[in-house]
mmCIF file with all atom_site columns, C-alpha atoms in Angstrom:
data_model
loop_
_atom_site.group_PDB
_atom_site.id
_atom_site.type_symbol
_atom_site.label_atom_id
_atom_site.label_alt_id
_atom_site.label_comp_id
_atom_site.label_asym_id
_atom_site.label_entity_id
_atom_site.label_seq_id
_atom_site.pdbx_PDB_ins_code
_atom_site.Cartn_x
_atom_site.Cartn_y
_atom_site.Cartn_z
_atom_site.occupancy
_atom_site.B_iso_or_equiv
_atom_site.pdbx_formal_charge
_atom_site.auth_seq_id
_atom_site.auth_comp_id
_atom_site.auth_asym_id
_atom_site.auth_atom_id
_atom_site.pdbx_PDB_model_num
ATOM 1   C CA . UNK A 1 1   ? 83.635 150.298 108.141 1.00 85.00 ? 1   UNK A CA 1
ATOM 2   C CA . UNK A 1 2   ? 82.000 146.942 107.016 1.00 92.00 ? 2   UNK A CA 1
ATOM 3   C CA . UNK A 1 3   ? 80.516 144.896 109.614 1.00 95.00 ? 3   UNK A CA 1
ATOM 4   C CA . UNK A 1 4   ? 80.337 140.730 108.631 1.00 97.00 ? 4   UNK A CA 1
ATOM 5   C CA . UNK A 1 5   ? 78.142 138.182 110.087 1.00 98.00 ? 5   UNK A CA 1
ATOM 6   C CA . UNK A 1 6   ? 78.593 134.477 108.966 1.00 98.00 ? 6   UNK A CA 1
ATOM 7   C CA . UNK A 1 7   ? 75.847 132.051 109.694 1.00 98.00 ? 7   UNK A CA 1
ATOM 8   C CA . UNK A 1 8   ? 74.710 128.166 108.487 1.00 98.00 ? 8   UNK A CA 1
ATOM 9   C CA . UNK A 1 9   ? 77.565 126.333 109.954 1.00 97.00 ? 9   UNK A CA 1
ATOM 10  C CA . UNK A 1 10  ? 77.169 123.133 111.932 1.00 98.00 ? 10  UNK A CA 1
ATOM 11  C CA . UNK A 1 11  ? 77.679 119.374 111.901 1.00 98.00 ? 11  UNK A CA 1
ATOM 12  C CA . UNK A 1 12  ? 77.739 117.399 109.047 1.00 98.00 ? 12  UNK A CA 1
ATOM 13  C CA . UNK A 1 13  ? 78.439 113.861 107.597 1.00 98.00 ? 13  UNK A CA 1
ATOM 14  C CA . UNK A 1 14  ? 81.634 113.391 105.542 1.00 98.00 ? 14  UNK A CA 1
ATOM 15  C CA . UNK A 1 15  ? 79.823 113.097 102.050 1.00 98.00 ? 15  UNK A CA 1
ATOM 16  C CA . UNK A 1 16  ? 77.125 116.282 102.951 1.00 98.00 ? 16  UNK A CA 1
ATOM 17  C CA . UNK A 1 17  ? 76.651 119.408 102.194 1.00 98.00 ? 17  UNK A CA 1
ATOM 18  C CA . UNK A 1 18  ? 76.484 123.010 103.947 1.00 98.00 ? 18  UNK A CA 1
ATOM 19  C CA . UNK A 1 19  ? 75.649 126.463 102.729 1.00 98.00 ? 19  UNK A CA 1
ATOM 20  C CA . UNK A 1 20  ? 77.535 129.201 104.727 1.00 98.00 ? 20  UNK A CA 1
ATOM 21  C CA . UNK A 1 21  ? 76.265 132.764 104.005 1.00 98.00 ? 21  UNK A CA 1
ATOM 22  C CA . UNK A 1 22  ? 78.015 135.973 105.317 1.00 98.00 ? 22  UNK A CA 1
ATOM 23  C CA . UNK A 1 23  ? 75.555 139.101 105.261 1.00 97.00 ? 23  UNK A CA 1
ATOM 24  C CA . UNK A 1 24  ? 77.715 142.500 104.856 1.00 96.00 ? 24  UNK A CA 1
ATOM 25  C CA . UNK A 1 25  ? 76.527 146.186 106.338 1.00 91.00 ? 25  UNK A CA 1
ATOM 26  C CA . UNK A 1 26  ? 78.159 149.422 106.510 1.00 79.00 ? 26  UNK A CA 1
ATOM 27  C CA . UNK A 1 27  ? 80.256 150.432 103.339 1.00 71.00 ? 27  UNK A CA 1
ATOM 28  C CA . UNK A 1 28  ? 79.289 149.684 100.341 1.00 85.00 ? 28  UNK A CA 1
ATOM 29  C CA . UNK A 1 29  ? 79.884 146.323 99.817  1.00 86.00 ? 29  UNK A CA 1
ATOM 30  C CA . UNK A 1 30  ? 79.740 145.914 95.716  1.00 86.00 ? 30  UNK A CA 1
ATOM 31  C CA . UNK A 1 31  ? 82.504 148.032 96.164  1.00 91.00 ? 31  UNK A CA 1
ATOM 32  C CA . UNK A 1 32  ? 84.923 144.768 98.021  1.00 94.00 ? 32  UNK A CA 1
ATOM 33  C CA . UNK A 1 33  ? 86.437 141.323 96.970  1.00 96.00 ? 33  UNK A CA 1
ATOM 34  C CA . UNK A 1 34  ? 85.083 138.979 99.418  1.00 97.00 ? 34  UNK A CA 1
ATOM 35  C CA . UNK A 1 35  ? 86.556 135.851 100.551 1.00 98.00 ? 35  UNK A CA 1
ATOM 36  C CA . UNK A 1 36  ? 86.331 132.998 102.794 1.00 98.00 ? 36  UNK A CA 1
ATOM 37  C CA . UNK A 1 37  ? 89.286 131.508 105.320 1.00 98.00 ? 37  UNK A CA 1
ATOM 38  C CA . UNK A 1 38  ? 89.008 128.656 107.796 1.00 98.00 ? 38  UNK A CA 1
ATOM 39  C CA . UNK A 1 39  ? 90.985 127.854 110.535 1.00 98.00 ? 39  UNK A CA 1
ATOM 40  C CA . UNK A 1 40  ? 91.464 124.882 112.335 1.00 97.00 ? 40  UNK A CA 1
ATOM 41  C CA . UNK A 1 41  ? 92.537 124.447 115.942 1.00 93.00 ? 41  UNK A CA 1
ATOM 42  C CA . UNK A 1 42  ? 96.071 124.735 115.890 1.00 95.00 ? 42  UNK A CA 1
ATOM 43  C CA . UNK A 1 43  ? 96.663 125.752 112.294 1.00 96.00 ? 43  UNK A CA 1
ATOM 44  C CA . UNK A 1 44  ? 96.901 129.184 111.146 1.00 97.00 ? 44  UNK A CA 1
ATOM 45  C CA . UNK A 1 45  ? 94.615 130.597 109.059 1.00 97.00 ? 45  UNK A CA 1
ATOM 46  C CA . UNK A 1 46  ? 93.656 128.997 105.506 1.00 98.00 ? 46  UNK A CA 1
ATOM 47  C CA . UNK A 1 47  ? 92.432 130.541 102.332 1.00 98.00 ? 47  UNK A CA 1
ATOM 48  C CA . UNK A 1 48  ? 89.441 129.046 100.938 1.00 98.00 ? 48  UNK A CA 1
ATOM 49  C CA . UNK A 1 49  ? 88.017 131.062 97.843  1.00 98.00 ? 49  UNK A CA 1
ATOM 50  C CA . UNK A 1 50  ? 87.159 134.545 96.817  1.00 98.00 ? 50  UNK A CA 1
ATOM 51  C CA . UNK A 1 51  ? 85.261 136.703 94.937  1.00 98.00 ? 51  UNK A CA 1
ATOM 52  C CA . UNK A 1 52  ? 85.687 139.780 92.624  1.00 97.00 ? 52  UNK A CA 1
ATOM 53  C CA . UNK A 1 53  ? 83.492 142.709 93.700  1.00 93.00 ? 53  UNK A CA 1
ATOM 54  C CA . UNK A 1 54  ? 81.912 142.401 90.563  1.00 92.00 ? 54  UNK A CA 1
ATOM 55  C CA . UNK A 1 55  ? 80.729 138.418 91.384  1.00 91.00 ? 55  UNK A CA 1
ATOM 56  C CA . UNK A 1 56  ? 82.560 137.780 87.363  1.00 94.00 ? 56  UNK A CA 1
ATOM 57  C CA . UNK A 1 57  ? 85.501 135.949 89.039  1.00 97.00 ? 57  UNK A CA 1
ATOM 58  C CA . UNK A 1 58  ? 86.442 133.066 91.865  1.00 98.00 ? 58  UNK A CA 1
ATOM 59  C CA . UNK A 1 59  ? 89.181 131.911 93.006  1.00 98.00 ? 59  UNK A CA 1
ATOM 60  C CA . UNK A 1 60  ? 89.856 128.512 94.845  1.00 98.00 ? 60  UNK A CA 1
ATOM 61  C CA . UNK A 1 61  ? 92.338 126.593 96.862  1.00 98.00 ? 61  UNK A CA 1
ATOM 62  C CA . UNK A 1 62  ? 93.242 123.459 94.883  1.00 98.00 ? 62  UNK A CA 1
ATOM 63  C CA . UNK A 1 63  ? 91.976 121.812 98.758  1.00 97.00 ? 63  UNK A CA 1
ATOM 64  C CA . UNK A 1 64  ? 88.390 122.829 97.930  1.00 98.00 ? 64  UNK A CA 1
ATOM 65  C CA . UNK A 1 65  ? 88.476 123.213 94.118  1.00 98.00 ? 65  UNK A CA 1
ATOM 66  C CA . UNK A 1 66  ? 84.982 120.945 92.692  1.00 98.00 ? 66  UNK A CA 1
ATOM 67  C CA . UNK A 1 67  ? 83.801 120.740 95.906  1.00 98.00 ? 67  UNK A CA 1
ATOM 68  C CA . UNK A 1 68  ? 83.101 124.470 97.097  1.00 98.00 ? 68  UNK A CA 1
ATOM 69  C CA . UNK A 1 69  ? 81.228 127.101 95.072  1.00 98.00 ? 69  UNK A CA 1
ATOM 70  C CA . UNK A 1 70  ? 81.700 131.174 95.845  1.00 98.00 ? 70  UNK A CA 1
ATOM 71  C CA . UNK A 1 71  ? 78.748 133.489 94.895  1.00 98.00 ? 71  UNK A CA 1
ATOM 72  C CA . UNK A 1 72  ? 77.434 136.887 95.875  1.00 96.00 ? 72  UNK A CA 1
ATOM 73  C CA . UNK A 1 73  ? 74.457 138.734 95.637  1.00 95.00 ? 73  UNK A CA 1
ATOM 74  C CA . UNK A 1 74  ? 75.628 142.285 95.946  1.00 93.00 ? 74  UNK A CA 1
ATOM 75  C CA . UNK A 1 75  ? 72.094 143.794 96.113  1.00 93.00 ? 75  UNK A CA 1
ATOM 76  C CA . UNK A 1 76  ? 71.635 141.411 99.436  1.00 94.00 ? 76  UNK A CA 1
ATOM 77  C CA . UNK A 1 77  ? 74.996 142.633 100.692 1.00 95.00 ? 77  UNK A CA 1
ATOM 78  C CA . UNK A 1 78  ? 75.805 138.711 100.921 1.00 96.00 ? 78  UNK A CA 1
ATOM 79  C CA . UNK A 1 79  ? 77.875 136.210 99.923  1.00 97.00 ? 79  UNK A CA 1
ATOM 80  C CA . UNK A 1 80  ? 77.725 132.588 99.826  1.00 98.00 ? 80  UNK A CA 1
ATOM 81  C CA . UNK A 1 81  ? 79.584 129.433 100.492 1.00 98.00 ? 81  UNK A CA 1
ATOM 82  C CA . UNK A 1 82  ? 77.966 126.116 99.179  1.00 98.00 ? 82  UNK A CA 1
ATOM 83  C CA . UNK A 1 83  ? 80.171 123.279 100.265 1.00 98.00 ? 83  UNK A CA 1
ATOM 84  C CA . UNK A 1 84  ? 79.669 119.762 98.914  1.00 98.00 ? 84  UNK A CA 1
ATOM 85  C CA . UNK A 1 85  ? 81.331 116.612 99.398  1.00 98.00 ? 85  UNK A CA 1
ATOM 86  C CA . UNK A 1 86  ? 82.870 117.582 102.413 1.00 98.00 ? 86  UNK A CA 1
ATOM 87  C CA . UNK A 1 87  ? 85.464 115.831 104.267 1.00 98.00 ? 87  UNK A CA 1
ATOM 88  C CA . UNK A 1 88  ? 86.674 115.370 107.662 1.00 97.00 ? 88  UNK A CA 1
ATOM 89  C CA . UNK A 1 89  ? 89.488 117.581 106.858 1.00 97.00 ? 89  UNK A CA 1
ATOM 90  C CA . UNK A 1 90  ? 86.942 120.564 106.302 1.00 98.00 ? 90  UNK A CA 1
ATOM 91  C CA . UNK A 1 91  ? 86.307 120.856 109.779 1.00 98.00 ? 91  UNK A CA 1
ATOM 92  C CA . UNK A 1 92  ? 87.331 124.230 110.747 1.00 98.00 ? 92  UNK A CA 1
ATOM 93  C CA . UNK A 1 93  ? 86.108 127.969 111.629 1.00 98.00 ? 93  UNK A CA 1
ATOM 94  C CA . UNK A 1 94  ? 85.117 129.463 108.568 1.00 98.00 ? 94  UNK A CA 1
ATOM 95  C CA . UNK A 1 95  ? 85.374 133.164 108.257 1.00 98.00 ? 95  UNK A CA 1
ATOM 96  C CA . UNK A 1 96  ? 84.822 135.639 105.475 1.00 98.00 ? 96  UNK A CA 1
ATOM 97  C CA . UNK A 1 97  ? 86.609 138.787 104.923 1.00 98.00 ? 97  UNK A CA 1
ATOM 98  C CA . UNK A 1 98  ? 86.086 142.185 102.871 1.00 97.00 ? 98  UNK A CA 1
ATOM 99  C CA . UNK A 1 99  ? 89.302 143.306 100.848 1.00 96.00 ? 99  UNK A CA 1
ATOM 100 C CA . UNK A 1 100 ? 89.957 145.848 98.056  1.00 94.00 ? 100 UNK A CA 1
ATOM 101 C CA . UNK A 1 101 ? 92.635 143.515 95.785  1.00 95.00 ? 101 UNK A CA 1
ATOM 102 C CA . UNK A 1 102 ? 91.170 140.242 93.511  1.00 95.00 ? 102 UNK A CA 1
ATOM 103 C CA . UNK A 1 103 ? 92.295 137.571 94.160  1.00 95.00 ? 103 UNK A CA 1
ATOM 104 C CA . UNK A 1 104 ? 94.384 137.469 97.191  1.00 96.00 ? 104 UNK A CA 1
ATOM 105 C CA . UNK A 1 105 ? 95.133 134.729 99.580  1.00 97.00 ? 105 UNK A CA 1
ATOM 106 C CA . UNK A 1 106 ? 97.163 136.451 102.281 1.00 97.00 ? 106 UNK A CA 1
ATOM 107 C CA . UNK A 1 107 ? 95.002 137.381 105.261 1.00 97.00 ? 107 UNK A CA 1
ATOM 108 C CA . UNK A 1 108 ? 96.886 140.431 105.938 1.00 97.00 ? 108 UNK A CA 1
ATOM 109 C CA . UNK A 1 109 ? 95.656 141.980 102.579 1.00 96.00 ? 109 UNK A CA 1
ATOM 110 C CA . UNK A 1 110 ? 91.686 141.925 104.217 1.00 97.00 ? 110 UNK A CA 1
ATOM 111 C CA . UNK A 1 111 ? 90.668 144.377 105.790 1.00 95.00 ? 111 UNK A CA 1
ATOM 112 C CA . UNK A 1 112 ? 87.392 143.229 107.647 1.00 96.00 ? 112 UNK A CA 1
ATOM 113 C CA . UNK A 1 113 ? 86.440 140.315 109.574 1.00 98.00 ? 113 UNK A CA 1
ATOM 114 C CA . UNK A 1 114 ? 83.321 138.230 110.549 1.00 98.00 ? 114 UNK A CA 1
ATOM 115 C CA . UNK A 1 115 ? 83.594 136.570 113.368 1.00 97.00 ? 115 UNK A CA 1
ATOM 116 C CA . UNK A 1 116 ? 83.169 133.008 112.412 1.00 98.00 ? 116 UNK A CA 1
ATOM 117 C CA . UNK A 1 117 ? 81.499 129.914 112.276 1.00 98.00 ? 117 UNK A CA 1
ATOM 118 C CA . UNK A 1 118 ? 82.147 126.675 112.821 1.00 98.00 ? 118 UNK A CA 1
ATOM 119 C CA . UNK A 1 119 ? 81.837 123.797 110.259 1.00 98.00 ? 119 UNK A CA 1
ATOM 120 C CA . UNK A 1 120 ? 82.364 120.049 111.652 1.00 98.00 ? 120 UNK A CA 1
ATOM 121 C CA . UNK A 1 121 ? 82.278 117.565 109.263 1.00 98.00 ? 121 UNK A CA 1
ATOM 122 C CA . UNK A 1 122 ? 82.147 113.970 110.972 1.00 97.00 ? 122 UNK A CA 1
ATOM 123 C CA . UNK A 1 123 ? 83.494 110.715 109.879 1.00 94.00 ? 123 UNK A CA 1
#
């Protein structure tokens, strides 16, 4: 069992920056791809970016590719979202997610859940 907390969202002018961070316990967590989703109100569920186990590799959705930057520090048990140049479009509930495959953007393929936070980005 892996247990995820996110934290660091909040409001934010379109043009800003926010640094999510979701801190892992349980399992050990080197041993996972990590990844990040967000989900608007009304939408289903969105990849965002992910990370081998090792921390070698990302992954990004061509939505958030420049903009976003994936990193881990497996002795932490955390990994990191640093979002720049965000836009209005952004806003959603982020999420991150522990799975065994690299990469994979189907959120079926995760196997554990944090439960969220949410990132507004005003216009």
């Amino acid at each position: 069992q892996v247990q995820l907390v996110e934290s660091g969202g909040g409001l934010v002018q379109a043009g800003g920056s926010l640094r999510l961070s979701c801190a892992a316990s349980g399992r050990t967590f080197s041993n996972y791809a990590m990844a990040w989703f967000r989900q608007a109100p009304g939408k289903e569920r969105e990849f965002v970016t992910a990370i081998k186990w090792s921390g070698s590799s990302t992954y990004y959705a061509d939505s958030v590719k420049g903009r976003f930057t994936m990193s881990r520090d497996n002795a932490k048990n955390t990994v990191y979202l640093q979002m720049n140049s965000l836009k209005p479009e952004d806003t959603a509930a982020y999420y991150c997610a522990a799975g065994r495959l690299y990469p994979v953007t189907d959120p079926r393929q995760y196997d554990y859940w944090g439960q969220g936070t949410q990132v507004t980005v005003s216009s």
